[in-house]
Amino acid sequence: MKSKSILAVAIAISVMFAQPLRGQQTTASQPQEYQDIPINIDAPIEPIPVKGVDGKWQLVYHLFLTNLGFSDLTLKSVEVTDAARRNVLTRYADKELAEYYRFRTLLPTPPRAEMPNRQYPRHISSGRTGVLFFWLTVDTPDSIPASLKHRFVFEPNPLIKLRRGFTSDREGGEMILDDYAVSVSKEKPVVIGAPLRGGDWRCGNGPAYNTAHQSLTIRGGNVRIAQRFACDFNKVDKEGNVLPNPFPDEITNKMFYGYGAEVLAVASGKIVFVKDGIPENVPQATGEIKPAVPLTRETNAGNWIAIDLGNNRYALYAHLQPNSIRVKVGDKVRKGQVIALLGNSGNAAGPHLHFHIGNEYRINGGDFNGNEGLPFVFASFVAGGLKHRMEMPINNTVMQFQ
């Protein structure tokens, strides 16, 4: 689904939806009549079902909610059902909507500690956009819906009066929007091989609704979540440590178990972007990031590679060792080929491999986050002593590649 340009014009468009009461001036402090709830809901993507290592099928997507009215809107709850079977898949109310990773106002967003009140995360001011994140699961492939129905309930606002017989509990009461539908994609996740050899490799900040990878970026007039299904692969010992413990006050990259590991092409394809020459960071025992060069849009991923896998699917590898990259733009690579070494460049606290799959948007132009993150499954891996096939790791899965 194509994303709409809604942010810059939201306040201007609101004039078309709001009608001042007869004899009164149009101000934000006076009641306004509307034909419908003054909200624009936009679904930038259709969720692609993907089986996780937990055996469940994940449906991941987000919605933009833009307030086109003169008065503020406060989301009270949202319920998602299978449109055909009518069974409830999830319901988010006050507690869930107050979570930063579940619902937030689009940029600029103040630090959570500075939010003015507890309602802020679900409060959408006039002309602002809120982003609502969904991470749903179903138990079997037969349970995957063809379409998802949404029911939104907004808190009463005496400054908003609805003219038509739209669903409402009572005059001036809760405002209810039913039947907003999101189609579930019929596409399949891309199947890939191992990006690294052996193990144990922990998929840190891995696929989950509440990790640091669920961050919004604005590129070319569109909001993207490039790293939605990303993994930060760290090699760990049996205790889960990334380097021998206890470790000294001064540590080096070479102390990390994964440092210098060979990074592999996950499938055959064509190299479409290479960034090299960014020096490595010196790791800090405190976990603080001290980048060797200032972090910018061009240096954030450090040294990185993009492989065109075909069918608008691209494999992206970040934080590689400088001068270890063994491919150049235009090269054709085969599955399992060594393309670089694991390092600690860019926005990284220590040596690890950042990996994700994205679409083509702006990748060829050298924009690591200029794509929409897409789900993927590994052909096979071992986790928890069991062999898994055609599944995606989830956050903190410890896995071995063969």
Tab-separated table of C-alpha atoms in Angstrom:
chain	number	residue	atom	x	y	z
A	1	MET	CA	0.000	0.000	0.000
A	2	LYS	CA	1.386	3.376	-0.913
A	3	SER	CA	2.036	5.768	1.957
A	4	LYS	CA	0.231	9.098	1.766
A	5	SER	CA	1.859	12.451	2.388
A	6	ILE	CA	-0.210	13.528	5.370
A	7	LEU	CA	2.106	15.226	7.810
A	8	ALA	CA	2.784	18.659	6.369
A	9	VAL	CA	-0.789	19.298	5.227
A	10	ALA	CA	-2.700	17.999	8.233
A	11	ILE	CA	-3.639	21.372	9.709
A	12	ALA	CA	-4.607	22.825	6.320
A	13	ILE	CA	-6.794	19.841	5.482
A	14	SER	CA	-8.583	20.063	8.833
A	15	VAL	CA	-10.427	23.172	7.607
A	16	MET	CA	-12.344	20.991	5.136
A	17	PHE	CA	-13.616	18.705	7.902
A	18	ALA	CA	-14.509	21.210	10.635
A	19	GLN	CA	-17.604	23.401	10.443
A	20	PRO	CA	-17.954	26.292	12.919
A	21	LEU	CA	-21.264	26.612	14.762
A	22	ARG	CA	-23.502	29.314	13.312
A	23	GLY	CA	-22.704	32.774	14.623
A	24	GLN	CA	-19.437	31.730	16.269
A	25	GLN	CA	-15.843	32.290	15.305
A	26	THR	CA	-13.651	29.331	14.485
A	27	THR	CA	-11.279	28.844	17.413
A	28	ALA	CA	-9.801	25.789	19.043
A	29	SER	CA	-11.582	26.668	22.315
A	30	GLN	CA	-15.120	26.566	20.872
A	31	PRO	CA	-17.148	23.465	19.940
A	32	GLN	CA	-16.965	22.419	16.304
A	33	GLU	CA	-19.305	20.233	14.296
A	34	TYR	CA	-17.894	17.475	12.089
A	35	GLN	CA	-19.462	15.124	9.599
A	36	ASP	CA	-17.285	12.343	10.978
A	37	ILE	CA	-14.532	11.825	13.533
A	38	PRO	CA	-11.769	14.158	12.246
A	39	ILE	CA	-9.130	11.447	12.020
A	40	ASN	CA	-7.174	10.129	9.037
A	41	ILE	CA	-5.893	6.564	9.472
A	42	ASP	CA	-3.275	5.318	7.070
A	43	ALA	CA	-1.737	1.836	6.784
A	44	PRO	CA	1.649	2.221	5.032
A	45	ILE	CA	2.206	-1.553	4.720
A	46	GLU	CA	0.278	-4.807	4.667
A	47	PRO	CA	1.570	-7.338	7.221
A	48	ILE	CA	3.366	-10.336	5.699
A	49	PRO	CA	2.737	-13.423	7.891
A	50	VAL	CA	5.970	-14.977	9.110
A	51	LYS	CA	6.528	-18.000	11.346
A	52	GLY	CA	8.692	-17.261	14.373
A	53	VAL	CA	10.976	-19.549	16.328
A	54	ASP	CA	8.193	-19.691	18.955
A	55	GLY	CA	6.032	-21.602	16.459
A	56	LYS	CA	3.541	-18.769	16.045
A	57	TRP	CA	2.782	-16.721	12.939
A	58	GLN	CA	3.586	-13.045	13.403
A	59	LEU	CA	1.574	-10.215	11.814
A	60	VAL	CA	3.497	-6.944	12.097
A	61	TYR	CA	2.376	-3.520	10.886
A	62	HIS	CA	1.710	0.044	12.042
A	63	LEU	CA	-0.900	2.735	11.489
A	64	PHE	CA	-0.624	6.514	11.256
A	65	LEU	CA	-3.461	8.390	13.017
A	66	THR	CA	-3.575	12.059	12.019
A	67	ASN	CA	-5.876	14.486	13.845
A	68	LEU	CA	-7.503	16.679	11.177
A	69	GLY	CA	-9.683	18.603	13.627
A	70	PHE	CA	-9.244	21.790	15.639
A	71	SER	CA	-9.394	19.976	19.001
A	72	ASP	CA	-7.295	17.240	20.511
A	73	LEU	CA	-8.175	13.559	20.273
A	74	THR	CA	-7.334	10.943	22.919
A	75	LEU	CA	-7.362	7.301	21.927
A	76	LYS	CA	-9.034	5.192	24.628
A	77	SER	CA	-8.799	1.729	23.085
A	78	VAL	CA	-8.375	-0.190	19.857
A	79	GLU	CA	-9.561	-3.711	19.125
A	80	VAL	CA	-8.407	-5.906	16.254
A	81	THR	CA	-10.483	-8.806	14.963
A	82	ASP	CA	-10.301	-11.286	12.123
A	83	ALA	CA	-12.677	-9.598	9.690
A	84	ALA	CA	-14.117	-12.895	8.419
A	85	ARG	CA	-14.151	-15.039	11.574
A	86	ARG	CA	-14.901	-12.087	13.872
A	87	ASN	CA	-12.695	-13.419	16.682
A	88	VAL	CA	-10.766	-10.814	18.661
A	89	LEU	CA	-7.002	-11.015	18.077
A	90	THR	CA	-5.928	-8.255	20.463
A	91	ARG	CA	-7.190	-5.247	22.350
A	92	TYR	CA	-5.056	-2.320	23.480
A	93	ALA	CA	-6.469	-0.121	26.237
A	94	ASP	CA	-5.030	2.521	28.587
A	95	LYS	CA	-2.122	0.443	29.883
A	96	GLU	CA	-0.970	-0.818	26.480
A	97	LEU	CA	-1.456	2.499	24.698
A	98	ALA	CA	0.662	4.245	27.330
A	99	GLU	CA	3.657	2.104	26.304
A	100	TYR	CA	6.214	4.038	24.303
A	101	TYR	CA	6.747	1.144	21.905
A	102	ARG	CA	3.011	0.612	21.347
A	103	PHE	CA	1.809	4.141	20.598
A	104	ARG	CA	3.683	7.389	20.207
A	105	THR	CA	3.274	10.794	18.638
A	106	LEU	CA	5.302	11.236	15.492
A	107	LEU	CA	8.349	13.480	15.630
A	108	PRO	CA	9.084	15.696	17.418
A	109	THR	CA	8.560	13.491	20.465
A	110	PRO	CA	9.812	14.673	23.874
A	111	PRO	CA	11.837	12.304	26.045
A	112	ARG	CA	9.564	9.958	27.950
A	113	ALA	CA	10.689	11.494	31.257
A	114	GLU	CA	9.466	14.891	30.034
A	115	MET	CA	6.040	13.813	28.781
A	116	PRO	CA	3.561	16.291	30.299
A	117	ASN	CA	1.092	13.701	31.641
A	118	ARG	CA	0.260	10.027	31.534
A	119	GLN	CA	-2.164	10.543	28.676
A	120	TYR	CA	0.504	11.925	26.400
A	121	PRO	CA	1.360	8.694	24.572
A	122	ARG	CA	-2.275	8.293	23.420
A	123	HIS	CA	-3.059	11.979	23.078
A	124	ILE	CA	-3.060	13.361	19.510
A	125	SER	CA	-3.009	17.140	19.336
A	126	SER	CA	-4.653	19.034	16.495
A	127	GLY	CA	-2.608	18.621	13.336
A	128	ARG	CA	-0.365	15.925	14.846
A	129	THR	CA	0.099	12.267	13.939
A	130	GLY	CA	0.248	9.306	16.285
A	131	VAL	CA	1.836	5.981	15.318
A	132	LEU	CA	0.239	2.771	16.574
A	133	PHE	CA	2.351	-0.395	16.414
A	134	PHE	CA	0.827	-3.861	16.104
A	135	TRP	CA	2.595	-7.167	16.675
A	136	LEU	CA	-0.069	-9.869	16.506
A	137	THR	CA	0.343	-13.660	16.618
A	138	VAL	CA	-1.834	-16.596	15.583
A	139	ASP	CA	-1.177	-20.245	16.357
A	140	THR	CA	-1.574	-21.922	12.972
A	141	PRO	CA	-1.320	-20.953	9.295
A	142	ASP	CA	-5.031	-21.706	8.936
A	143	SER	CA	-5.697	-18.987	11.529
A	144	ILE	CA	-4.048	-16.229	9.482
A	145	PRO	CA	-6.762	-13.680	8.616
A	146	ALA	CA	-7.247	-12.328	5.116
A	147	SER	CA	-8.183	-8.948	6.578
A	148	LEU	CA	-7.926	-7.264	9.974
A	149	LYS	CA	-10.816	-5.160	11.270
A	150	HIS	CA	-10.098	-2.318	13.722
A	151	ARG	CA	-12.419	-0.650	16.212
A	152	PHE	CA	-11.144	2.650	17.629
A	153	VAL	CA	-12.671	4.331	20.684
A	154	PHE	CA	-11.775	7.970	21.359
A	155	GLU	CA	-12.504	9.691	24.659
A	156	PRO	CA	-15.298	12.279	24.861
A	157	ASN	CA	-14.384	15.831	23.911
A	158	PRO	CA	-17.012	18.571	24.409
A	159	LEU	CA	-15.354	20.608	21.665
A	160	ILE	CA	-16.164	17.929	19.062
A	161	LYS	CA	-19.760	17.415	17.915
A	162	LEU	CA	-20.617	14.862	15.242
A	163	ARG	CA	-23.448	15.762	12.868
A	164	ARG	CA	-24.366	12.457	11.282
A	165	GLY	CA	-25.639	9.251	12.754
A	166	PHE	CA	-22.173	7.822	13.169
A	167	THR	CA	-21.662	5.194	15.864
A	168	SER	CA	-21.540	6.984	19.200
A	169	ASP	CA	-22.555	5.924	22.672
A	170	ARG	CA	-24.402	9.158	23.296
A	171	GLU	CA	-24.373	12.871	22.525
A	172	GLY	CA	-20.961	14.181	23.533
A	173	GLY	CA	-19.821	10.700	24.601
A	174	GLU	CA	-17.158	8.350	23.369
A	175	MET	CA	-16.463	8.539	19.650
A	176	ILE	CA	-16.287	5.126	18.017
A	177	LEU	CA	-14.865	4.280	14.613
A	178	ASP	CA	-15.632	0.769	13.411
A	179	ASP	CA	-14.569	-1.322	10.448
A	180	TYR	CA	-11.198	0.207	9.540
A	181	ALA	CA	-9.636	-2.685	7.610
A	182	VAL	CA	-6.055	-3.663	6.849
A	183	SER	CA	-5.486	-6.433	4.320
A	184	VAL	CA	-2.999	-9.176	5.139
A	185	SER	CA	-0.416	-9.615	2.391
A	186	LYS	CA	-0.304	-12.804	0.356
A	187	GLU	CA	3.456	-12.417	-0.074
A	188	LYS	CA	5.838	-14.863	1.565
A	189	PRO	CA	8.922	-13.955	3.618
A	190	VAL	CA	12.204	-14.323	1.765
A	191	VAL	CA	14.077	-17.552	2.587
A	192	ILE	CA	17.776	-17.056	3.334
A	193	GLY	CA	20.833	-18.930	4.482
A	194	ALA	CA	23.215	-18.207	7.341
A	195	PRO	CA	24.940	-14.792	7.606
A	196	LEU	CA	27.571	-16.325	9.922
A	197	ARG	CA	29.014	-19.740	10.710
A	198	GLY	CA	28.590	-21.840	13.824
A	199	GLY	CA	27.519	-20.225	17.078
A	200	ASP	CA	26.314	-19.508	19.609
A	201	TRP	CA	24.915	-16.314	18.052
A	202	ARG	CA	22.376	-14.237	19.962
A	203	CYS	CA	19.856	-12.252	17.927
A	204	GLY	CA	19.953	-9.141	20.119
A	205	ASN	CA	17.413	-6.366	19.574
A	206	GLY	CA	15.704	-8.987	17.435
A	207	PRO	CA	12.159	-9.059	16.070
A	208	ALA	CA	9.764	-7.859	18.793
A	209	TYR	CA	7.523	-4.845	19.237
A	210	ASN	CA	9.569	-3.258	22.028
A	211	THR	CA	13.183	-3.191	20.848
A	212	ALA	CA	15.385	-0.305	19.785
A	213	HIS	CA	15.114	-1.423	16.162
A	214	GLN	CA	11.456	-0.330	16.035
A	215	SER	CA	12.486	3.220	15.231
A	216	LEU	CA	10.958	5.567	12.684
A	217	THR	CA	13.078	7.338	10.085
A	218	ILE	CA	12.015	9.993	7.599
A	219	ARG	CA	13.454	9.624	4.121
A	220	GLY	CA	12.382	11.443	0.983
A	221	GLY	CA	9.061	12.519	2.424
A	222	ASN	CA	8.135	9.070	3.758
A	223	VAL	CA	8.312	7.534	7.221
A	224	ARG	CA	10.009	4.128	7.289
A	225	ILE	CA	10.829	1.394	9.791
A	226	ALA	CA	13.853	-0.086	8.064
A	227	GLN	CA	15.032	-2.268	10.945
A	228	ARG	CA	11.659	-3.718	11.970
A	229	PHE	CA	12.908	-7.357	11.740
A	230	ALA	CA	16.632	-6.724	12.267
A	231	CYS	CA	19.033	-8.770	14.380
A	232	ASP	CA	22.220	-7.659	16.089
A	233	PHE	CA	24.209	-10.891	16.045
A	234	ASN	CA	26.592	-11.229	18.995
A	235	LYS	CA	28.629	-14.373	19.575
A	236	VAL	CA	28.110	-15.532	23.170
A	237	ASP	CA	29.396	-18.189	25.554
A	238	LYS	CA	27.217	-20.593	27.531
A	239	GLU	CA	26.509	-17.871	30.113
A	240	GLY	CA	25.447	-15.411	27.430
A	241	ASN	CA	28.537	-13.196	27.716
A	242	VAL	CA	29.954	-11.528	24.593
A	243	LEU	CA	33.516	-11.538	25.988
A	244	PRO	CA	35.245	-13.346	28.854
A	245	ASN	CA	33.799	-12.364	32.207
A	246	PRO	CA	34.900	-10.746	34.469
A	247	PHE	CA	36.588	-8.342	32.085
A	248	PRO	CA	39.017	-5.503	32.848
A	249	ASP	CA	38.230	-1.788	32.946
A	250	GLU	CA	39.808	-1.412	29.530
A	251	ILE	CA	38.594	-3.768	26.839
A	252	THR	CA	39.441	-4.204	23.156
A	253	ASN	CA	37.553	-5.361	20.097
A	254	LYS	CA	39.650	-8.522	19.916
A	255	MET	CA	38.322	-9.646	23.313
A	256	PHE	CA	34.840	-10.127	21.845
A	257	TYR	CA	34.075	-13.688	20.789
A	258	GLY	CA	32.557	-12.627	17.484
A	259	TYR	CA	35.185	-10.137	16.405
A	260	GLY	CA	36.643	-10.957	12.988
A	261	ALA	CA	34.105	-13.684	12.201
A	262	GLU	CA	33.515	-14.250	8.505
A	263	VAL	CA	30.291	-12.661	7.247
A	264	LEU	CA	28.471	-14.651	4.556
A	265	ALA	CA	26.119	-13.882	1.692
A	266	VAL	CA	22.711	-15.215	2.786
A	267	ALA	CA	21.710	-15.888	-0.824
A	268	SER	CA	23.055	-15.476	-4.325
A	269	GLY	CA	22.678	-11.955	-5.653
A	270	LYS	CA	24.349	-8.777	-6.806
A	271	ILE	CA	26.262	-6.254	-4.702
A	272	VAL	CA	24.528	-2.867	-5.075
A	273	PHE	CA	26.197	-0.821	-2.332
A	274	VAL	CA	29.443	-0.886	-0.354
A	275	LYS	CA	30.604	1.559	2.321
A	276	ASP	CA	34.153	1.101	3.590
A	277	GLY	CA	36.921	3.062	5.295
A	278	ILE	CA	35.158	4.039	8.525
A	279	PRO	CA	37.512	3.347	11.463
A	280	GLU	CA	36.425	1.100	14.303
A	281	ASN	CA	35.269	2.279	17.702
A	282	VAL	CA	37.119	1.530	20.922
A	283	PRO	CA	34.666	-0.455	23.105
A	284	GLN	CA	33.973	0.804	26.619
A	285	ALA	CA	33.514	-1.433	29.666
A	286	THR	CA	30.521	0.740	30.609
A	287	GLY	CA	28.750	-0.069	27.348
A	288	GLU	CA	28.929	3.560	26.260
A	289	ILE	CA	29.314	4.186	22.541
A	290	LYS	CA	32.324	6.321	21.662
A	291	PRO	CA	32.230	6.524	17.884
A	292	ALA	CA	35.508	6.874	16.048
A	293	VAL	CA	33.844	9.396	13.709
A	294	PRO	CA	30.811	11.645	14.247
A	295	LEU	CA	27.567	9.731	13.719
A	296	THR	CA	25.627	10.995	10.729
A	297	ARG	CA	23.195	9.476	8.269
A	298	GLU	CA	26.215	8.436	6.205
A	299	THR	CA	28.272	6.905	9.060
A	300	ASN	CA	25.621	5.456	11.404
A	301	ALA	CA	25.795	1.957	9.896
A	302	GLY	CA	29.586	2.047	9.780
A	303	ASN	CA	31.019	-0.061	6.986
A	304	TRP	CA	28.130	-1.810	5.275
A	305	ILE	CA	27.027	-3.882	2.299
A	306	ALA	CA	23.737	-4.308	0.417
A	307	ILE	CA	22.996	-7.375	-1.726
A	308	ASP	CA	20.153	-7.411	-4.242
A	309	LEU	CA	18.431	-10.787	-3.735
A	310	GLY	CA	15.835	-10.190	-6.442
A	311	ASN	CA	12.076	-9.644	-6.150
A	312	ASN	CA	12.666	-6.280	-4.436
A	313	ARG	CA	14.446	-7.878	-1.491
A	314	TYR	CA	17.823	-6.621	-0.254
A	315	ALA	CA	20.120	-8.016	2.452
A	316	LEU	CA	21.899	-5.354	4.512
A	317	TYR	CA	24.968	-5.926	6.707
A	318	ALA	CA	26.365	-3.225	9.020
A	319	HIS	CA	29.242	-2.421	11.443
A	320	LEU	CA	31.824	-4.371	9.421
A	321	GLN	CA	35.579	-4.202	9.904
A	322	PRO	CA	37.210	-1.503	7.767
A	323	ASN	CA	39.180	-2.814	4.788
A	324	SER	CA	37.769	-6.318	5.301
A	325	ILE	CA	35.098	-6.084	2.614
A	326	ARG	CA	35.856	-8.531	-0.181
A	327	VAL	CA	33.284	-7.407	-2.743
A	328	LYS	CA	32.551	-4.326	-4.801
A	329	VAL	CA	29.455	-2.840	-6.400
A	330	GLY	CA	28.407	-4.902	-9.402
A	331	ASP	CA	29.894	-8.181	-8.161
A	332	LYS	CA	27.710	-11.270	-8.257
A	333	VAL	CA	27.963	-13.348	-5.107
A	334	ARG	CA	26.847	-16.861	-4.297
A	335	LYS	CA	25.116	-18.103	-1.174
A	336	GLY	CA	27.661	-18.784	1.587
A	337	GLN	CA	30.419	-16.663	0.035
A	338	VAL	CA	32.570	-14.664	2.478
A	339	ILE	CA	31.915	-10.958	1.879
A	340	ALA	CA	33.496	-9.237	4.939
A	341	LEU	CA	34.510	-9.593	8.583
A	342	LEU	CA	32.473	-8.742	11.666
A	343	GLY	CA	33.597	-5.484	13.285
A	344	ASN	CA	32.717	-2.473	15.413
A	345	SER	CA	32.196	0.537	13.136
A	346	GLY	CA	29.445	3.146	13.216
A	347	ASN	CA	26.742	3.267	15.878
A	348	ALA	CA	27.950	0.236	17.835
A	349	ALA	CA	28.967	-0.308	21.458
A	350	GLY	CA	30.946	-3.424	20.588
A	351	PRO	CA	31.645	-5.848	17.750
A	352	HIS	CA	28.477	-7.361	16.272
A	353	LEU	CA	26.751	-7.880	12.944
A	354	HIS	CA	23.601	-5.905	12.255
A	355	PHE	CA	21.497	-7.702	9.639
A	356	HIS	CA	18.116	-7.009	8.092
A	357	ILE	CA	16.125	-7.409	4.895
A	358	GLY	CA	14.568	-4.357	3.253
A	359	ASN	CA	13.031	-3.201	0.000
A	360	GLU	CA	14.899	-1.156	-2.589
A	361	TYR	CA	13.841	2.344	-1.581
A	362	ARG	CA	17.004	4.533	-1.518
A	363	ILE	CA	19.391	1.640	-0.778
A	364	ASN	CA	21.203	2.108	-4.064
A	365	GLY	CA	21.690	5.728	-3.078
A	366	GLY	CA	23.575	4.693	0.046
A	367	ASP	CA	20.813	5.178	2.607
A	368	PHE	CA	20.944	2.318	5.118
A	369	ASN	CA	17.606	3.260	6.715
A	370	GLY	CA	15.923	4.337	3.493
A	371	ASN	CA	13.911	1.128	3.114
A	372	GLU	CA	10.959	-0.668	4.635
A	373	GLY	CA	12.006	-3.614	6.798
A	374	LEU	CA	10.678	-6.981	5.610
A	375	PRO	CA	10.347	-10.342	7.376
A	376	PHE	CA	12.617	-13.253	6.492
A	377	VAL	CA	13.071	-16.874	7.517
A	378	PHE	CA	16.235	-18.950	7.723
A	379	ALA	CA	16.171	-22.203	5.772
A	380	SER	CA	17.488	-23.919	8.899
A	381	PHE	CA	19.173	-23.239	12.237
A	382	VAL	CA	19.407	-24.762	15.695
A	383	ALA	CA	17.989	-23.079	18.803
A	384	GLY	CA	17.326	-24.565	22.209
A	385	GLY	CA	18.791	-27.865	21.050
A	386	LEU	CA	16.132	-28.182	18.325
A	387	LYS	CA	16.443	-27.825	14.576
A	388	HIS	CA	14.232	-25.120	13.105
A	389	ARG	CA	13.283	-24.768	9.459
A	390	MET	CA	11.721	-21.830	7.649
A	391	GLU	CA	11.413	-19.721	10.792
A	392	MET	CA	12.433	-16.233	11.908
A	393	PRO	CA	14.330	-15.687	15.163
A	394	ILE	CA	12.728	-13.419	17.718
A	395	ASN	CA	14.398	-11.136	20.230
A	396	ASN	CA	17.331	-12.742	22.074
A	397	THR	CA	17.081	-16.110	20.313
A	398	VAL	CA	20.411	-17.938	20.737
A	399	MET	CA	21.097	-19.898	17.593
A	400	GLN	CA	23.663	-21.978	15.768
A	401	PHE	CA	24.157	-22.026	12.002
A	402	GLN	CA	25.374	-25.121	10.195
